[in-house]
XYZ file of C-alpha atoms in Angstrom:
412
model
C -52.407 14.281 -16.015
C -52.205 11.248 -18.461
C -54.002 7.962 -18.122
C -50.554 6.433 -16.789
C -49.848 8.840 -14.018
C -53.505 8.722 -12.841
C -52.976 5.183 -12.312
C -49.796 5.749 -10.798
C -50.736 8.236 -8.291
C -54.250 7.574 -7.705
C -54.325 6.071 -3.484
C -54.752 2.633 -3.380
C -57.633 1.448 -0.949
C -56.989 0.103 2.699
C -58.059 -2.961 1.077
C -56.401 -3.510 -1.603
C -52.769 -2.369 0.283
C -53.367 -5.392 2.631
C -54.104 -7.991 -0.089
C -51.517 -6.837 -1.995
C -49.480 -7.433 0.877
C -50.776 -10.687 1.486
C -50.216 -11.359 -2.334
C -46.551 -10.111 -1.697
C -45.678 -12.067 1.572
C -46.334 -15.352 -0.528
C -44.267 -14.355 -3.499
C -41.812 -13.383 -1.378
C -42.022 -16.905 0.529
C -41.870 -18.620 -2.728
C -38.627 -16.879 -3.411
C -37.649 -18.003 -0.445
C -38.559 -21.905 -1.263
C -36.452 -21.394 -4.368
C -33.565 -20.100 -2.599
C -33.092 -23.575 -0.933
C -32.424 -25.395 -4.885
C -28.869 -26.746 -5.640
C -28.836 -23.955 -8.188
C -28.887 -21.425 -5.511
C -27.819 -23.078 -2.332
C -24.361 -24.684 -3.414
C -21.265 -23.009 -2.558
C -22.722 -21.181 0.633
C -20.620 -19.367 2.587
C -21.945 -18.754 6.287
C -22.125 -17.185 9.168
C -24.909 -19.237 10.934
C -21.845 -21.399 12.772
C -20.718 -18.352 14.628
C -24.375 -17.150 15.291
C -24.826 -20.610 17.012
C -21.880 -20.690 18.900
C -23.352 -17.642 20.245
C -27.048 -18.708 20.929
C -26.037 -21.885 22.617
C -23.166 -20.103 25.234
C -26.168 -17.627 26.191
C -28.692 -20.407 26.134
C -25.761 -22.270 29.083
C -25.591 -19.477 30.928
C -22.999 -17.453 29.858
C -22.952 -13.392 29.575
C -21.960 -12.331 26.278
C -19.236 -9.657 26.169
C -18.519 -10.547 29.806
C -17.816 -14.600 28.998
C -17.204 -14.735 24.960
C -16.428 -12.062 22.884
C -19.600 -10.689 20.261
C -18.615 -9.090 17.086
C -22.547 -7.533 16.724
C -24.460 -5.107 18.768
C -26.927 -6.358 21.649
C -29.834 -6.144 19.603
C -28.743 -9.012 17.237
C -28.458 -11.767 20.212
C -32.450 -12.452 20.216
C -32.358 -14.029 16.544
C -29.012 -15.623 17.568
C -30.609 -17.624 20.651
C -34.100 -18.301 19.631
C -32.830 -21.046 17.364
C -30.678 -22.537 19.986
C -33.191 -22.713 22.435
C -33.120 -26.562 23.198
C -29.623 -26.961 21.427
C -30.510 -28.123 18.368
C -27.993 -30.328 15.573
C -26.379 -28.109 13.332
C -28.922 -28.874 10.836
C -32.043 -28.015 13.519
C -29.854 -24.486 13.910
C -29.567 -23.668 10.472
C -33.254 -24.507 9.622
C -34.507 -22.168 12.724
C -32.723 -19.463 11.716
C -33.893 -20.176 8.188
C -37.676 -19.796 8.983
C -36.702 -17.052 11.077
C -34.866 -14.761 8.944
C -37.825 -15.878 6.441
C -40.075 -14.160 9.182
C -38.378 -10.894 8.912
C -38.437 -10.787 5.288
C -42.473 -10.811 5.458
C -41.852 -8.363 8.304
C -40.271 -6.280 5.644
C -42.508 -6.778 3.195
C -45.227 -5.729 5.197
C -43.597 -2.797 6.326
C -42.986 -1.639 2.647
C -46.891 -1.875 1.872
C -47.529 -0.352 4.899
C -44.729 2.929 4.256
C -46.916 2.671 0.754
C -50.393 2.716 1.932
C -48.917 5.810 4.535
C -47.782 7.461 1.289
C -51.276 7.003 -0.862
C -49.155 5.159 -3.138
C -51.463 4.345 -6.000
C -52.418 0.906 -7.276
C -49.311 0.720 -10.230
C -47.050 2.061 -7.821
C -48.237 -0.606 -4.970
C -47.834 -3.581 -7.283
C -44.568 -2.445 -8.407
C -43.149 -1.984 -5.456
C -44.033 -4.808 -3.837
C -43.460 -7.624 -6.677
C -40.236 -5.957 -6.580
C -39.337 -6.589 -2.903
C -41.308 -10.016 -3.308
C -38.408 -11.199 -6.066
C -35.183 -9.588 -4.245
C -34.107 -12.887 -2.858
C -34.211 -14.854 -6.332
C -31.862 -11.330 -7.641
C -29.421 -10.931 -4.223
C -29.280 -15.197 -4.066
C -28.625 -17.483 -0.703
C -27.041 -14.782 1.316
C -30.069 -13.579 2.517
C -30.195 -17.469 3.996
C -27.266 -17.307 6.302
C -27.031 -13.644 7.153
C -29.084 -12.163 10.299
C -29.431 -8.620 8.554
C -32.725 -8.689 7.134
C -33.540 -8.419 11.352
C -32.316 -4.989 11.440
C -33.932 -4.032 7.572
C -37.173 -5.402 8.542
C -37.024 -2.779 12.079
C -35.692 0.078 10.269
C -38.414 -0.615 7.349
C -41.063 -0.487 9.564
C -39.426 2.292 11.525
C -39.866 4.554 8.494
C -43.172 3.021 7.473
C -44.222 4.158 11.246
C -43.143 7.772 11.090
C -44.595 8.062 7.209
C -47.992 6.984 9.348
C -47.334 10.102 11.614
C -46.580 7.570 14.817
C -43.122 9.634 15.356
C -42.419 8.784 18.828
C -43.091 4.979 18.188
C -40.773 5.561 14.702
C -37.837 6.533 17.155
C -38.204 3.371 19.054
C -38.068 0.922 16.755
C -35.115 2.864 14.939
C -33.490 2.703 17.990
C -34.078 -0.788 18.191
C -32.773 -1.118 15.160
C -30.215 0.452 15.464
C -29.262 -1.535 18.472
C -29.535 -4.775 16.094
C -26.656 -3.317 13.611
C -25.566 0.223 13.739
C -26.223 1.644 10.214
C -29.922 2.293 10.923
C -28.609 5.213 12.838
C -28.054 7.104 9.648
C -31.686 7.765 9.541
C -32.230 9.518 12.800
C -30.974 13.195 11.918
C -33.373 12.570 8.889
C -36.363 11.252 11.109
C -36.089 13.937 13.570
C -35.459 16.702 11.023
C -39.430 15.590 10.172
C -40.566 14.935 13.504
C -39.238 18.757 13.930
C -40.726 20.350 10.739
C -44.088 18.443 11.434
C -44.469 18.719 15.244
C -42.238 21.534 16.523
C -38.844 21.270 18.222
C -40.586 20.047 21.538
C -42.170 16.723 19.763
C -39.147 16.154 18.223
C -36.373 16.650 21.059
C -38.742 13.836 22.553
C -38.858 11.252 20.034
C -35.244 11.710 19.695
C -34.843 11.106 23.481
C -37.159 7.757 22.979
C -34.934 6.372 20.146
C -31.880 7.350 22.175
C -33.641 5.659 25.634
C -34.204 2.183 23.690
C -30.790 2.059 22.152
C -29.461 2.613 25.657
C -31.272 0.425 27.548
C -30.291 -2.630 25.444
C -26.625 -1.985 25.774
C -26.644 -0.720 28.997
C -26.486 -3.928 31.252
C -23.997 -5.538 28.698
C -21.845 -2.473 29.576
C -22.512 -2.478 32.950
C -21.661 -6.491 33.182
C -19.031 -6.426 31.021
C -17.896 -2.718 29.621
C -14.632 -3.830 28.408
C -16.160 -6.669 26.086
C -18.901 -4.332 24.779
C -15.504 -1.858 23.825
C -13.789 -4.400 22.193
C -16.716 -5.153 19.939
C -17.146 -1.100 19.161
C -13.214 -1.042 18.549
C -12.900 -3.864 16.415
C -16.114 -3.161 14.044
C -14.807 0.910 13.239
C -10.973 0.152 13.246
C -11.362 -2.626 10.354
C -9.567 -2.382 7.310
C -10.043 -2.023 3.828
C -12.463 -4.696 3.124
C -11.942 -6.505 -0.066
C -15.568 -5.749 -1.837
C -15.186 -2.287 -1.035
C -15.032 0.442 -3.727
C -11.721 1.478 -2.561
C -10.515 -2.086 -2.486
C -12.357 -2.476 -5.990
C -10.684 0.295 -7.529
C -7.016 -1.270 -6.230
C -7.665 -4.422 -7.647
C -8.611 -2.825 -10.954
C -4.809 -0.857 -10.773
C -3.273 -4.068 -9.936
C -4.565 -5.854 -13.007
C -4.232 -2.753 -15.276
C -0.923 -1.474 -13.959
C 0.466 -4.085 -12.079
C 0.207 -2.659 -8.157
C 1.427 -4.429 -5.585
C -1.531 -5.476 -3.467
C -1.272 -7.924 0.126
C -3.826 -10.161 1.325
C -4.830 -9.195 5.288
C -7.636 -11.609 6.715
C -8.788 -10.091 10.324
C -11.794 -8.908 11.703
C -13.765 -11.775 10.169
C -13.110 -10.414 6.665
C -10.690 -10.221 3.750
C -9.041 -7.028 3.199
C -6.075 -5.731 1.921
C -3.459 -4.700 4.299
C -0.570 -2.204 3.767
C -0.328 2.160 3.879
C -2.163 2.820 0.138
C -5.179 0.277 1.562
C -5.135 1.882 4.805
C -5.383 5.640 3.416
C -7.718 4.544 0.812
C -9.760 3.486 3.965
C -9.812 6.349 5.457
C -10.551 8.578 2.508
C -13.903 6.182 2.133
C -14.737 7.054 5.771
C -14.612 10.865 5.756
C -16.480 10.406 2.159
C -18.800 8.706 4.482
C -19.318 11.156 7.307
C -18.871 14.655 4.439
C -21.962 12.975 2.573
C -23.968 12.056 4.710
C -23.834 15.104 6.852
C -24.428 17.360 3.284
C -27.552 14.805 2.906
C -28.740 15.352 6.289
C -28.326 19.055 5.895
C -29.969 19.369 2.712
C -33.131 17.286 4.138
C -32.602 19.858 6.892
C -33.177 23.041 4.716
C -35.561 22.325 2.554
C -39.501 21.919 2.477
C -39.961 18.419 3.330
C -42.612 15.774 3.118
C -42.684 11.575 3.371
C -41.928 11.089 -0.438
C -38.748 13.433 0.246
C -37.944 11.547 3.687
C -38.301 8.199 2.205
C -36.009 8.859 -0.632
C -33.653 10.300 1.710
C -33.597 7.635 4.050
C -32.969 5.630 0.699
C -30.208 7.573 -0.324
C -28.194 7.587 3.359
C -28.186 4.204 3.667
C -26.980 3.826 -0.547
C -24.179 6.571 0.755
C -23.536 4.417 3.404
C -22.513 1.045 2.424
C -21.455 2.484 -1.121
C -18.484 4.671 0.289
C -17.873 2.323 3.393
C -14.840 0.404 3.701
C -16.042 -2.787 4.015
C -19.382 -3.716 1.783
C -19.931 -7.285 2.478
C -22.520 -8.586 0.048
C -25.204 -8.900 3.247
C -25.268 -5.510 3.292
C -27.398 -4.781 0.228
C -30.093 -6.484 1.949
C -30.673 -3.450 4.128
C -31.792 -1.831 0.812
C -34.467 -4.187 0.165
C -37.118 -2.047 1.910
C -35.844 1.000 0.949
C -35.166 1.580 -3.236
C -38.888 -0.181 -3.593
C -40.511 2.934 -1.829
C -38.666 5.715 -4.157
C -41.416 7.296 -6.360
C -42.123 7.794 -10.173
C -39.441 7.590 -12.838
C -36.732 8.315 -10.710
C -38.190 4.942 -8.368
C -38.255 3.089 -11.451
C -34.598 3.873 -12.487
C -33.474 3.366 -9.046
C -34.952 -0.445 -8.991
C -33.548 -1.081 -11.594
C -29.746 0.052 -10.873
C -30.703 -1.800 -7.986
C -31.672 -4.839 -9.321
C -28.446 -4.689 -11.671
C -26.160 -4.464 -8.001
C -28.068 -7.557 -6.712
C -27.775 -9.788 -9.657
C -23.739 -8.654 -9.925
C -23.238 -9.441 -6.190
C -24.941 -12.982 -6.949
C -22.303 -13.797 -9.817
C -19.772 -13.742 -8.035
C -20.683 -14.983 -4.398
C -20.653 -16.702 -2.464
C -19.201 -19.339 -5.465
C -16.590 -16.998 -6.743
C -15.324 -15.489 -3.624
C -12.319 -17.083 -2.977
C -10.759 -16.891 -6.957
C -11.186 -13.175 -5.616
C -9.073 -13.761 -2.069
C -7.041 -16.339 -3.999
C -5.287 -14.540 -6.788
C -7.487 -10.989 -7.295
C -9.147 -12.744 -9.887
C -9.795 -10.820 -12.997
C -13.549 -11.613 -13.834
C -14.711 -11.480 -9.860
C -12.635 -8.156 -9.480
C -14.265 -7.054 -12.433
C -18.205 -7.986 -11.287
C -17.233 -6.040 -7.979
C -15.994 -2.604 -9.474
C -19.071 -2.850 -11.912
C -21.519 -3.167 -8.551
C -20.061 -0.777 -6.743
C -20.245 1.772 -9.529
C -23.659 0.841 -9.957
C -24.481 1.856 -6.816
C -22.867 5.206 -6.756
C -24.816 5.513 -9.854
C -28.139 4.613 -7.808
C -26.934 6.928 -5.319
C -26.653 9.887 -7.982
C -30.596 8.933 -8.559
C -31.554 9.040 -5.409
C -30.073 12.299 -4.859
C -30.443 14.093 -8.251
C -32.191 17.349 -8.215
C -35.592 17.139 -9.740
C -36.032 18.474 -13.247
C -39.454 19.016 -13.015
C -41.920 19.747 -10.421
C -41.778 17.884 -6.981
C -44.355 15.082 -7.912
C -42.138 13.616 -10.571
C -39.458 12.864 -7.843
């Protein structure tokens, strides 16, 4: 072993994983700080009004589904009401949820060094990993600001830093938490229990699953017993949307309709931008059975083969890549749930996965939130252009993720 992959490889003590985290919560809280200059923070585009409109009807009393329609899950409402607790101005709102989204980045951050310290990541590995996730806000841009999501990436981060640690039951909680908070996490849970079940036996793992299942359940359960026809409006309306404009299907349109002239329509609904019509709406669904082929071939092949963390954590990697990369919609808040995830790949293939990754934040940042509507208004050429070259960046992160070793195991 050379010099390089000694340092590399060589477990990093207790010690030094939690002042590195330390080291890394600050950097990342800088990043933060610098989020809030003109440079970054002009142009914003957010979704912090609707989040308050929510928080202050629950904080008067009301029952969501049951008194005002809620486009999220149940999980989400906590970080929409804590800031509204006392109905603050606009302003109070926005810089509440601020600090509190800033909270769940260092929740994420820590999870990531602890996933690492579970994995005996050595000390080069560590550092790079988590100056990595430290400087993701500077490369994804205000977004991250105005966007609950980095709730949900901080639970499912330390969800799989929890069940690299061997705590599977506890794992399956907080993935079905979650998953409660925004659905995708549950792309994860064949692959956690297919661990759970190689590790501990059928029996440990037919519980844990039942845990995860029991949490996700009892959060929606008395909004569905209160009010089951709101909570099925919110499930109908977030899996019947259309083809969302930032999509890869929607990407690859736009590129036809500049190079060839299609005929594209504009169809705002569901809170989104989309293109409406029958080409758009098979396109759609092409990207959704994509969706549920690959990921059921991923969970398979996790399935059938000899597995350990370093293989679970680069699947869990790759299923949630699959995931928003072949989705129909791919709004730009939904790279953040990678944030925890690409950092924790291993070796070569981890370095050549941050870095596709870094490529798809800084592309999403050039074009929003300042450019977004010269791509509603008019398909523009240069922000239609920045979109198809993210999304085929992350297909081509995917195709790392994924890629067969060439060598032995410990390169992968």
């Amino acid at each position: 072993m050379s010099t390089r992959s000694a340092s590399w490889s060589r477990p990093a003590e207790r010690a030094s994983v939690a002042l590195a985290a330390v080291c890394a919560a600050g950097a990342f809280a800088t990043s933060w700080g610098l989020l809030h200059l003109p440079v970054y923070a002009h142009a914003q585009i957010r979704d912090t009004p609707v989040y308050r409109t929510y928080g202050e009807a629950v904080v008067h009393g009301e029952v969501p589904y049951r008194d005002f329609g809620v486009e999220y899950p149940p999980g989400a409402l906590p970080v929409f009401v804590l800031p509204a607790v006392g109905s603050p101005s606009e302003h109070g709102y926005r810089t509440r949820f601020d600090l509190l989204m800033l909270v769940c980045g260092i929740g994420a951050v820590a999870a990531v060094a602890a996933a690492l310290g579970a994995l005996g990541a050595g000390s080069t590995r560590l550092l790079w990993a988590l100056a990595f996730t430290a400087v993701t806000p500077l490369l994804l841009g205000s977004v991250l600001l105005t966007r609950y999501d980095l709730w949900p990436a901080a639970l499912a981060a330390a969800a799989l830093a929890t069940l690299c640690a061997g705590r599977d039951r506890l794992s399956l909680a907080l993935l079905g938490l979650a998953t409660a908070a925004k659905v995708y996490p549950a792309v994860l849970a064949p692959l956690f229990v297919a661990h759970v079940w190689r590790r501990r036996g059928a029996r440990e793992a037919t519980v844990a699953a039942r845990i995860g299942l029991v949490v996700t359940a009892a959060i929606f359960a008395p909004f569905v017993a209160l009010a089951p026809g709101g909570v099925r409006d919110a499930v109908v309306n977030q899996t019947t949307r259309p083809l969302q404009i930032e999509s890869l299907g929607s990407a690859v349109l736009v590129a036809a309709h500049h190079l060839f002239g299609l005929g594209l329509r504009l169809d705002s609904s569901h809170g989104s931008q989309n293109l409406g019509g029958s080409l758009p709406d098979a396109v759609g669904a092409a990207e959704s059975a994509l969706v549920l082929a690959g990921l059921t071939a991923l969970w398979l092949w996790f399935a059938r083969r000899p597995r350990d963390t370093e293989t679970l954590v680069r699947a869990s990697a790759a299923a949630v890549c699959l995931f928003v990369a072949f989705g129909k919609v791919l709004s730009p808040q939904y790279m953040i749930w990678l944030i925890p995830l690409v950092p924790l790949v291993r070796g070569r293939r981890g370095l050549s996965a941050g870095g596709l990754f870094a490529l798809a934040l800084v592309l999403t940042q050039l074009w929003f939130p300042d450019r977004y509507w010269n791509l509603v208004y008019g398909f523009g050429g240069y922000e239609s252009a920045l979109i198809l070259a993210r999304d085929l960046v992350l297909l081509a992160l995917l195709g790392v993720l994924i890629w067969p070793p060439q060598t032995s195991t410990r390169t992968a």
